[in-house]
Short mmCIF file of C-alpha atoms and ligand atoms in Angstrom, two decimals:
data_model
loop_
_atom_site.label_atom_id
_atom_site.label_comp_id
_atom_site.label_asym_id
_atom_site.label_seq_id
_atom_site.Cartn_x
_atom_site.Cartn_y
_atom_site.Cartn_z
CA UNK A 1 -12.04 21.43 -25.80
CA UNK A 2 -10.17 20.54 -29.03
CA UNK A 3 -9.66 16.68 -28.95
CA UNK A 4 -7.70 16.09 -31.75
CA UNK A 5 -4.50 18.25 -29.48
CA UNK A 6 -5.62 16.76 -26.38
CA UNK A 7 -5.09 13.82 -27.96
CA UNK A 8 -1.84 14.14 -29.69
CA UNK A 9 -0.91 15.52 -26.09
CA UNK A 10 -2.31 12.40 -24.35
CA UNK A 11 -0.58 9.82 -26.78
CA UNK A 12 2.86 11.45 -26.52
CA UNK A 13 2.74 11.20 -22.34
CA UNK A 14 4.98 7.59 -21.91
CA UNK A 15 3.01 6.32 -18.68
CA UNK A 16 -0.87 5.07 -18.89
CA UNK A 17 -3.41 7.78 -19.48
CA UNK A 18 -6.88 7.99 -19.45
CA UNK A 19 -9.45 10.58 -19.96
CA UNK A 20 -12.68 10.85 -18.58
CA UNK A 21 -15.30 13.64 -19.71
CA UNK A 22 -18.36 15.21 -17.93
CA UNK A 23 -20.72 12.59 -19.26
CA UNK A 24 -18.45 10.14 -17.56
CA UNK A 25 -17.39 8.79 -20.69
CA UNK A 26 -13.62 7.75 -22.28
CA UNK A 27 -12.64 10.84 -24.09
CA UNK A 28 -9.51 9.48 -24.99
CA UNK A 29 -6.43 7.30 -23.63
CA UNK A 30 -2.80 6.44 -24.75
CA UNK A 31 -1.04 3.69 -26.00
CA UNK A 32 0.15 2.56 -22.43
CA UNK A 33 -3.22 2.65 -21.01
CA UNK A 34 -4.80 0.45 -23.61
CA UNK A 35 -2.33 -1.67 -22.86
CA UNK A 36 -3.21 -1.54 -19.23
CA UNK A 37 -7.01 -1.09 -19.96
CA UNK A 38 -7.57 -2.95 -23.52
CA UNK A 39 -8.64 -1.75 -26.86
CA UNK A 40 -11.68 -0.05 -27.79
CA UNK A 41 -12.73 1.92 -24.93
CA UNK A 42 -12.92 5.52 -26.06
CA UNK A 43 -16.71 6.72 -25.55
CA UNK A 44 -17.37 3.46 -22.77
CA UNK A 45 -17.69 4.68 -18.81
CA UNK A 46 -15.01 4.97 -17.07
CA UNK A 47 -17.14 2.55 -14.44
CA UNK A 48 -16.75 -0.25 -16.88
CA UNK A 49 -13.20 0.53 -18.19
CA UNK A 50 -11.10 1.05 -15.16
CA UNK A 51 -13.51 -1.03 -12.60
CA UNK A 52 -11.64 -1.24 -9.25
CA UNK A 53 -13.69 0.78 -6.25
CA UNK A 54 -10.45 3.00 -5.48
CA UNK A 55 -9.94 4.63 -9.05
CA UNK A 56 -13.57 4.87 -9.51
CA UNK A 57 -14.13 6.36 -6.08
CA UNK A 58 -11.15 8.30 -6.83
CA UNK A 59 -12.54 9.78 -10.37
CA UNK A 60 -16.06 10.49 -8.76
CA UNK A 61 -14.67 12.80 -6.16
CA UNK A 62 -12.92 14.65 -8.10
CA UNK A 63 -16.27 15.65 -10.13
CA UNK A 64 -18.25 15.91 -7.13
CA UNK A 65 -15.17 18.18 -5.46
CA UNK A 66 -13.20 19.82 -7.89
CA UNK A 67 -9.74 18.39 -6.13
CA UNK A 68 -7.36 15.89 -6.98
CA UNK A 69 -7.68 12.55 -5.54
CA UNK A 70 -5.09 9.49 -5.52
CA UNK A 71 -5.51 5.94 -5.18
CA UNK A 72 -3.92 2.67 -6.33
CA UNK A 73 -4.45 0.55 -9.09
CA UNK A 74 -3.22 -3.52 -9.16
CA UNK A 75 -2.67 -5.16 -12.04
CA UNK A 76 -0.86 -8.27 -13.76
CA UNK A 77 1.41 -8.32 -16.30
CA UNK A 78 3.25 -11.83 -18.30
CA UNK A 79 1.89 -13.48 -14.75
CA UNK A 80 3.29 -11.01 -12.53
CA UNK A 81 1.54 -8.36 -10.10
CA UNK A 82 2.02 -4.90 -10.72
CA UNK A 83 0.83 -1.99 -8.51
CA UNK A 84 0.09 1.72 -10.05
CA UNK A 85 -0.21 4.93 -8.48
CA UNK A 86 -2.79 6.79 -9.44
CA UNK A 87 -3.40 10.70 -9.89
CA UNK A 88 -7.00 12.12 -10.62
CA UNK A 89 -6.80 15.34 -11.66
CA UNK A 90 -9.37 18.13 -12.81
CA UNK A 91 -8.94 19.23 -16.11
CA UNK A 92 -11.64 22.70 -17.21
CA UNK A 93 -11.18 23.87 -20.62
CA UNK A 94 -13.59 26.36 -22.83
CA UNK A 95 -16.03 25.40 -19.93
CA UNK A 96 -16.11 21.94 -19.81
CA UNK A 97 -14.57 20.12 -17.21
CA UNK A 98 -13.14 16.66 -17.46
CA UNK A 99 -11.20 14.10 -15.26
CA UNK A 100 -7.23 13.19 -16.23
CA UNK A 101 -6.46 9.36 -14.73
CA UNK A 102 -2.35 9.37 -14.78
CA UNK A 103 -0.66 6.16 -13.67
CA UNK A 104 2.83 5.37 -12.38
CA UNK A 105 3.83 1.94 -12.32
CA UNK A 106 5.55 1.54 -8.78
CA UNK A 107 5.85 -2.29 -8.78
CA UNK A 108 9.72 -1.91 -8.28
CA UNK A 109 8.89 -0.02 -4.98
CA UNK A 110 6.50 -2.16 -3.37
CA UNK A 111 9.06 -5.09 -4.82
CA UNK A 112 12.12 -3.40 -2.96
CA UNK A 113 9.43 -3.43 0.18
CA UNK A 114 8.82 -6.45 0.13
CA UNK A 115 12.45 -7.30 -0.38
CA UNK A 116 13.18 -5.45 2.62
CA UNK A 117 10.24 -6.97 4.94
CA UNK A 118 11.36 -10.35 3.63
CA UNK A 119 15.31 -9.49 4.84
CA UNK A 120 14.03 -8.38 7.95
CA UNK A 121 12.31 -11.40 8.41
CA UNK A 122 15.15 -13.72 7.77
CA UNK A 123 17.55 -11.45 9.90
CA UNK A 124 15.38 -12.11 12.64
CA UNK A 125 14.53 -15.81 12.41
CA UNK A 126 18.39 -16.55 12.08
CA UNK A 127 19.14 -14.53 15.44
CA UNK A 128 15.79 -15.92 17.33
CA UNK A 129 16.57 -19.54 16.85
CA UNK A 130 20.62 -19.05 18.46
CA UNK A 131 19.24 -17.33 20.82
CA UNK A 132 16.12 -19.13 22.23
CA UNK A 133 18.80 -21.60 22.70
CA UNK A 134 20.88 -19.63 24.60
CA UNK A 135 18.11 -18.70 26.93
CA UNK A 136 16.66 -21.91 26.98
CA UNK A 137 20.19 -23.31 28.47
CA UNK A 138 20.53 -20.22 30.67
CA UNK A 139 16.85 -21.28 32.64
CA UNK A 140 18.74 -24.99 32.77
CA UNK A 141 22.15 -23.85 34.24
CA UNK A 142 19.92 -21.96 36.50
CA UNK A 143 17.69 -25.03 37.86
CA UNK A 144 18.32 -28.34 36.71
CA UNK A 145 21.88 -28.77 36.06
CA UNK A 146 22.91 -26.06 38.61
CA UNK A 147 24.88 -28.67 40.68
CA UNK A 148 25.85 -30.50 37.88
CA UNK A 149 29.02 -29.91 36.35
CA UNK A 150 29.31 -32.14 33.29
CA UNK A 151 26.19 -31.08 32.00
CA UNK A 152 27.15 -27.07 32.71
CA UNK A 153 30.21 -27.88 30.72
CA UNK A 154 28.27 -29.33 28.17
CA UNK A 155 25.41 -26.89 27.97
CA UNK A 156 28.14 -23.86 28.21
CA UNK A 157 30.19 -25.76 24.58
CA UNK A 158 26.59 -25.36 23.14
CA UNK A 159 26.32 -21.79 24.08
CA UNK A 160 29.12 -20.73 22.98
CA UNK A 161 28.47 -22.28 19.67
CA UNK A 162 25.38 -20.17 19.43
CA UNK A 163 27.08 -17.30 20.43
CA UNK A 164 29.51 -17.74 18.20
CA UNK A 165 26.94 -18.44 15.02
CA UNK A 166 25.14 -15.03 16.56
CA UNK A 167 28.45 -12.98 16.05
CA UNK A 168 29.35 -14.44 12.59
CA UNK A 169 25.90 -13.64 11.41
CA UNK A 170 26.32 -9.81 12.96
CA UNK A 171 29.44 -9.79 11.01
CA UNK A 172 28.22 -11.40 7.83
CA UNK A 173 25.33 -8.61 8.08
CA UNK A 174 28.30 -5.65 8.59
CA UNK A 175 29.77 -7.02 5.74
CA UNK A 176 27.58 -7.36 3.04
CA UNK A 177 26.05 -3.71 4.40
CA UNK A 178 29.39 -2.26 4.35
CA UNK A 179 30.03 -3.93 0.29
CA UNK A 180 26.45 -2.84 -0.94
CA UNK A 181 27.41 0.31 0.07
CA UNK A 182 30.65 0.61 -1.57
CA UNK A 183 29.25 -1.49 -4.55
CA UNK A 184 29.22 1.76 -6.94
CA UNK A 185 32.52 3.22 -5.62
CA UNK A 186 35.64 1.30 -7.76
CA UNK A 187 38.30 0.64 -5.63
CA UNK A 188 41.72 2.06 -7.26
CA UNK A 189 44.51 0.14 -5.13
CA UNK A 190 47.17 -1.77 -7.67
CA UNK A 191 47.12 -5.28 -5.94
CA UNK A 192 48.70 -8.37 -7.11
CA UNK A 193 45.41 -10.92 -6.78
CA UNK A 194 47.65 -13.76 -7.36
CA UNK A 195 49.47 -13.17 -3.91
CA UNK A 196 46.19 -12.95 -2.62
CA UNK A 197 44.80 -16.39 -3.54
CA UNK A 198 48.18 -17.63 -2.55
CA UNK A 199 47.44 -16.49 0.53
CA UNK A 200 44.00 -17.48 1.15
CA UNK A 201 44.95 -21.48 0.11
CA UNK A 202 47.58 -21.32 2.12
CA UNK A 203 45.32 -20.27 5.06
CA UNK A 204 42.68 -22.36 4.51
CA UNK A 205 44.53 -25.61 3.54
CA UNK A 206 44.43 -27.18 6.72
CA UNK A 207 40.91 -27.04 6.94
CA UNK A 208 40.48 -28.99 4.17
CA UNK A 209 43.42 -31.31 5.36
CA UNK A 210 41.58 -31.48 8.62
CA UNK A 211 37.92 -33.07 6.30
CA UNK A 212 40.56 -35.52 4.57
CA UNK A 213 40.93 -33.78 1.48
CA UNK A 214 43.43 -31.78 -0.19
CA UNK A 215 43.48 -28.38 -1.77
CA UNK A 216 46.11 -27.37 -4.61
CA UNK A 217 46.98 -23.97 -5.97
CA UNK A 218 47.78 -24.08 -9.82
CA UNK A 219 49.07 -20.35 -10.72
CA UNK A 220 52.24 -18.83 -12.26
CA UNK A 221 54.25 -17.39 -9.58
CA UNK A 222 54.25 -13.85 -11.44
CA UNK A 223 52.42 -11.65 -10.02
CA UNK A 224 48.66 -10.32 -11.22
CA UNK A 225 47.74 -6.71 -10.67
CA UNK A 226 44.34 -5.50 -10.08
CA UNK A 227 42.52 -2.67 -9.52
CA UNK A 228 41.24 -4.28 -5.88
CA UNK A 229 40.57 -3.88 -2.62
CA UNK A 230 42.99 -6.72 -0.96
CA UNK A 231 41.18 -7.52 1.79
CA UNK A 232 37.29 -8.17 -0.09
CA UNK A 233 38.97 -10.07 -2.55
CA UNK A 234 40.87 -12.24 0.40
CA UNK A 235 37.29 -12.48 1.55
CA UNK A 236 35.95 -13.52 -2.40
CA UNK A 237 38.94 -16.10 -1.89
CA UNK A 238 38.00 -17.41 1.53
CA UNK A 239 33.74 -17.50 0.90
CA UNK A 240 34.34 -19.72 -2.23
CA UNK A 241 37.05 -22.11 -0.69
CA UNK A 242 34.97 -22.60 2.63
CA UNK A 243 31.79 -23.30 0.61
CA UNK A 244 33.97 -25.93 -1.37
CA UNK A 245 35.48 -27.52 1.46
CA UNK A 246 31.90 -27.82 3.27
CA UNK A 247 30.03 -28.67 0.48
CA UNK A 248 32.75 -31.06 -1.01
CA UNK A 249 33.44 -34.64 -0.33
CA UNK A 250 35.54 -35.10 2.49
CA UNK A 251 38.09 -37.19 0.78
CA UNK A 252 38.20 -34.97 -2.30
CA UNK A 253 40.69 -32.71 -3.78
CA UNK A 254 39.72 -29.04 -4.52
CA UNK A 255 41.00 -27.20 -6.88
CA UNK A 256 41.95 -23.06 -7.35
CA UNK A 257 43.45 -22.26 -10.39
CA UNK A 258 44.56 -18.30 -11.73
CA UNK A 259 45.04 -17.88 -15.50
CA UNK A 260 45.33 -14.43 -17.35
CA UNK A 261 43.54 -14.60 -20.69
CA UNK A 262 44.43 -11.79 -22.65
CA UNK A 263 41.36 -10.55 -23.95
CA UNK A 264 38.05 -12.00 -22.01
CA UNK A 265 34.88 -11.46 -24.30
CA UNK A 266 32.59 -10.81 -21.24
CA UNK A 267 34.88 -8.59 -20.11
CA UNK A 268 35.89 -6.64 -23.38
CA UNK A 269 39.41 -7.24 -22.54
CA UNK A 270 42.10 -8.46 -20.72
CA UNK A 271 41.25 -10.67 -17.20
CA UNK A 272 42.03 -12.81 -14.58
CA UNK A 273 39.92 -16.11 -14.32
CA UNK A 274 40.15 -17.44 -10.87
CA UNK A 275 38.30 -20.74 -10.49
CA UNK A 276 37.69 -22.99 -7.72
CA UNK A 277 36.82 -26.12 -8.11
CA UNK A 278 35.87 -29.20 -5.58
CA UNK A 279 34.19 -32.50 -6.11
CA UNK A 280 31.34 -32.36 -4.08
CA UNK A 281 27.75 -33.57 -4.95
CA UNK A 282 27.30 -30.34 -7.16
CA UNK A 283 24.62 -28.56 -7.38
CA UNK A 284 21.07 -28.73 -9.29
CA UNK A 285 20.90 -26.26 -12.27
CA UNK A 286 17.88 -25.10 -10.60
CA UNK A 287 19.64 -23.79 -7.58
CA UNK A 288 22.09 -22.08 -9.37
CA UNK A 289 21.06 -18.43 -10.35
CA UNK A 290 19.47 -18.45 -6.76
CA UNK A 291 22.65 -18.85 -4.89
CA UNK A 292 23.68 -15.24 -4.53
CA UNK A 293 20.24 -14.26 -2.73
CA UNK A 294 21.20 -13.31 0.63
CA UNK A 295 20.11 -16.40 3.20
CA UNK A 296 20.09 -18.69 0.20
CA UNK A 297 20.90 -22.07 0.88
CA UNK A 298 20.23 -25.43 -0.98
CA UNK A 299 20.17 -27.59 1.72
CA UNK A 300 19.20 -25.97 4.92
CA UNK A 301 20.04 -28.39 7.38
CA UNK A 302 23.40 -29.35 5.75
CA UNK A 303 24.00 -25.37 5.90
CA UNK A 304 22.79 -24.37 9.56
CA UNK A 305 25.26 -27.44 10.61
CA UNK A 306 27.80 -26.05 9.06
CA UNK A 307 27.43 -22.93 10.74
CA UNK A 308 26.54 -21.36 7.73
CA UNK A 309 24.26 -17.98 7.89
CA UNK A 310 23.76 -17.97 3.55
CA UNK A 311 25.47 -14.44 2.98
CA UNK A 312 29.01 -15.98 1.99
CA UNK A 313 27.92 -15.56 -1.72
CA UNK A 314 25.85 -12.69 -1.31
CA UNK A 315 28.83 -11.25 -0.05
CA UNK A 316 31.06 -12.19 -2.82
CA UNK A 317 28.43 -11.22 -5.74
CA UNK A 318 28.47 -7.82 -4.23
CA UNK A 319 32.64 -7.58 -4.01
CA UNK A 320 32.95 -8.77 -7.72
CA UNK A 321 30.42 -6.21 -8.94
CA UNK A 322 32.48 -3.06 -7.39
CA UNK A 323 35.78 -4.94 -8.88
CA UNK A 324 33.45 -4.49 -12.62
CA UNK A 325 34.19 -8.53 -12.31
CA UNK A 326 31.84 -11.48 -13.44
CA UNK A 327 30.89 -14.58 -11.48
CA UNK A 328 29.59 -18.39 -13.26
CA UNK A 329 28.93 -21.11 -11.57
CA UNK A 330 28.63 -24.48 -13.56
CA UNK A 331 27.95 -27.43 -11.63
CA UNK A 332 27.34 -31.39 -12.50
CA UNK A 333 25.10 -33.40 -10.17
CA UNK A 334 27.15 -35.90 -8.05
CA UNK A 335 30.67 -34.59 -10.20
CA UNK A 336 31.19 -31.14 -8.51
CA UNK A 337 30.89 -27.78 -8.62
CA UNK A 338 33.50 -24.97 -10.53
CA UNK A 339 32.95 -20.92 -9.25
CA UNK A 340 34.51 -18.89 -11.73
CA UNK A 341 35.55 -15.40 -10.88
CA UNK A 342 37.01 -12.91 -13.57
CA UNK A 343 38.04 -10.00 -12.95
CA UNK A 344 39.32 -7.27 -15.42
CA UNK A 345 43.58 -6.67 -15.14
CA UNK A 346 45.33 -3.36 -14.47
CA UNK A 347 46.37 -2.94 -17.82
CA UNK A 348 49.16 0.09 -16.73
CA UNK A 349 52.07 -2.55 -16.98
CA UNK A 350 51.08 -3.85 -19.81
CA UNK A 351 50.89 -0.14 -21.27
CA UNK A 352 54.55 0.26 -20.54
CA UNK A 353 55.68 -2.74 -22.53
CA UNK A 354 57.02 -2.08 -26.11
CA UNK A 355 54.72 -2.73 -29.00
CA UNK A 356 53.31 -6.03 -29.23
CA UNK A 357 49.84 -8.27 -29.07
CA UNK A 358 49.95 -7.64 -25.29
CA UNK A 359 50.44 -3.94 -25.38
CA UNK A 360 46.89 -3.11 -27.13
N1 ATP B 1 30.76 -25.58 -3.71
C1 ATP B 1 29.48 -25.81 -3.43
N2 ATP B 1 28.93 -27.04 -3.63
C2 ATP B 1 27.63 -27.27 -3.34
N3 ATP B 1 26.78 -26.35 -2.85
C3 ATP B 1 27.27 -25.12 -2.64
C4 ATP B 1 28.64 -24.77 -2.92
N4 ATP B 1 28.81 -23.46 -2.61
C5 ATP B 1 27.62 -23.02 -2.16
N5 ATP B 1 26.70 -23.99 -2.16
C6 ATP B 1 25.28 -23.87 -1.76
O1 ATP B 1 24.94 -22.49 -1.82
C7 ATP B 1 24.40 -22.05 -0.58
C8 ATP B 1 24.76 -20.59 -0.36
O2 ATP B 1 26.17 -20.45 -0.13
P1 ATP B 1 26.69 -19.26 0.77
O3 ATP B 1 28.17 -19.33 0.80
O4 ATP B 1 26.05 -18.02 0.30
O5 ATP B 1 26.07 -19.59 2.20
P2 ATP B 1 26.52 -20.62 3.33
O6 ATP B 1 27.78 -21.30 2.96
O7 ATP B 1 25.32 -21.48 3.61
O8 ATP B 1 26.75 -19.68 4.56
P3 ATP B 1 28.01 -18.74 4.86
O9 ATP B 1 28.80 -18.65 3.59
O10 ATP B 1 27.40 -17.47 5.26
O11 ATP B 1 28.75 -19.45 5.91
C9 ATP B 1 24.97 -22.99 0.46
O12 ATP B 1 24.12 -23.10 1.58
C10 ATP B 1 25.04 -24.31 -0.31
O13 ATP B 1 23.80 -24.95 -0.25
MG1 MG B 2 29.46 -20.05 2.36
#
């Protein structure tokens, strides 16, 4: 076999390779499997070199058989787990046969697995505890309280709270399906955002009027075009103003504010910067890149009273990435928190104008 091409081969192959020959020995391996593997290993066994029972089972079939054989390799990386899949293949050349170990780092998969099992998981937690409720009241109405109408009109206001908690969380779930879906496809409406948030304060005011507090809109009253779909940004609007409402003092004002800036760095160029702003207790720095994780939620309890499900930012983190938007969040403990949305202008009327800084 001539080693110095096999080699050469080997080495220019950009996943972990390792090969064994017939005297079960390291012929040679690339840069990614030393790496994986360590240095100095060409001419050890491959018994002592790759050491877990399924790749050395794995590599010993294939001499005894002839026939591929795959298995799975686990490894850790920076303090992180990473899974391989593993190939064995037979390789006979000028009649000497040797063993090819290829490896395919699939620690994304088995992450998106375990993201999925974990989703799963939370999906059905949230609808078990509503609904053990539900049934638990059901069995009372039945027995107990059968005869006893305050208590059935009691115990019915609690079910249909559940109910209701059951249905928002089926619709939360739609949603954020629905957006992740769409996430990749832009939407190309023309819609004036401004008229939007206008629209959303105005809808939500009393609810914050209702807590004691007060919610002001500072804007220009000319309109803001967007590339948008109106009614996910009405729902951007509404997530962020609820959350600052709930999470807010009940005495305190909130905040949304619309500025165009004419050329937004993060953005590479001109943008809307939407923020909302309450006066709540804030929220700890270490919270805060966590929030958009679907069932998120900082305080639990506080949350789950509020009827929350913790999709509302999921939800809007999704929206703002198929409107090629940004989202920050900076918060102060016990001063209150500021969501920042930006999202990139229509630039055709700006196009039309004559020359000047605004028509670049
Ligand atoms: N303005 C805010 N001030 C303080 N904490 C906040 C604020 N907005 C969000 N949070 C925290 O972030 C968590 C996630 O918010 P999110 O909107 O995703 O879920 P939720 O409000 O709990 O439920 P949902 O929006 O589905 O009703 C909340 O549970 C809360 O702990
Ligand atoms: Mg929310």
């Amino acid at each position: 076999m001539q080693v110095e091409f096999l080699k050469s081969l080997i080495s220019a192959i950009p996943t972990p390779v390792v090969m064994i020959g017939r005297d079960e020995k390291v012929i040679t391996l690339n840069e990614k499997a030393v790496e994986l593997f360590g240095q100095g290993l060409i001419g050890r066994s491959y018994i002592t070199v790759l050491r877990q029972p399924a790749i050395l089972d794995a590599v010993e079939g294939v001499f005894s058989t002839g026939q591929p054989r795959d298995a799975r390799f686990f490894g850790s990386e920076a303090g992180r787990e990473t899974t391989f899949a593993v190939r064995c293949s037979p390789v006979i050349g000028d009649g000497e046969a040797a063993v090819l170990v290829a490896l395919e780092d699939t620690t994304h998969l088995e992450e998106l697995g375990q993201m999925r099992r974990d989703f799963v998981a939370n999906v059905s937690h949230e609808l078990k505890t509503p609904l053990t409720a539900l049934l638990g009241f059901i069995e009372t109405l039945r027995g107990a309280a059968r005869d006893d109408s305050a208590a059935r009109d009691r115990f019915l206001g609690i079910m249909e709270r559940e109910a209701t908690r059951m249905n928002r969380l089926v619709r939360d779930l739609l949603s954020l399906s629905r957006v992740e879906g769409e996430e990749r496809m832009r939407p190309n409406e023309r819609v004036d955002v401004a008229a939007i948030i206008g629209s959303a304060v105005d809808t939500l005011r009393p609810m914050a009027e209702d807590r004691g507090g007060r919610l002001t809109l500072a804007t220009t009253t000319d309109p803001v075009w967007v590339q948008g779909d109106p009614d996910q940004l009405m729902q951007v609007m509404t997530n962020l103003i609820d959350n600052a409402i709930k999470y807010g003092r009940s005495d305190q004002t909130i905040t949304v504010a619309v500025q165009v800036s004419p050329r937004e760095p993060s953005l590479r160029g001109p943008a809307v910067r939407i923020e909302v702003r309450d006066q709540g207790d804030g929220i700890d720095p270490l919270h805060i890149p966590r929030l958009t994780e679907r069932f998120y939620r900082v305080d639990n309890h506080r949350s789950r009273e509020m009827g929350g499900t913790g999709l509302g930012l999921a939800i809007v983190k999704h929206i703002i990435s198929r409107h090629r938007g940004r989202m920050r969040v900076d918060s102060e403990k016990g001063k209150g928190s500021c969501f920042t949305v930006l999202l990139p202008v229509d630039q055709a009327p700006i196009a039309r104008q004559p020359a000047g800084p605004a028509a670049r």
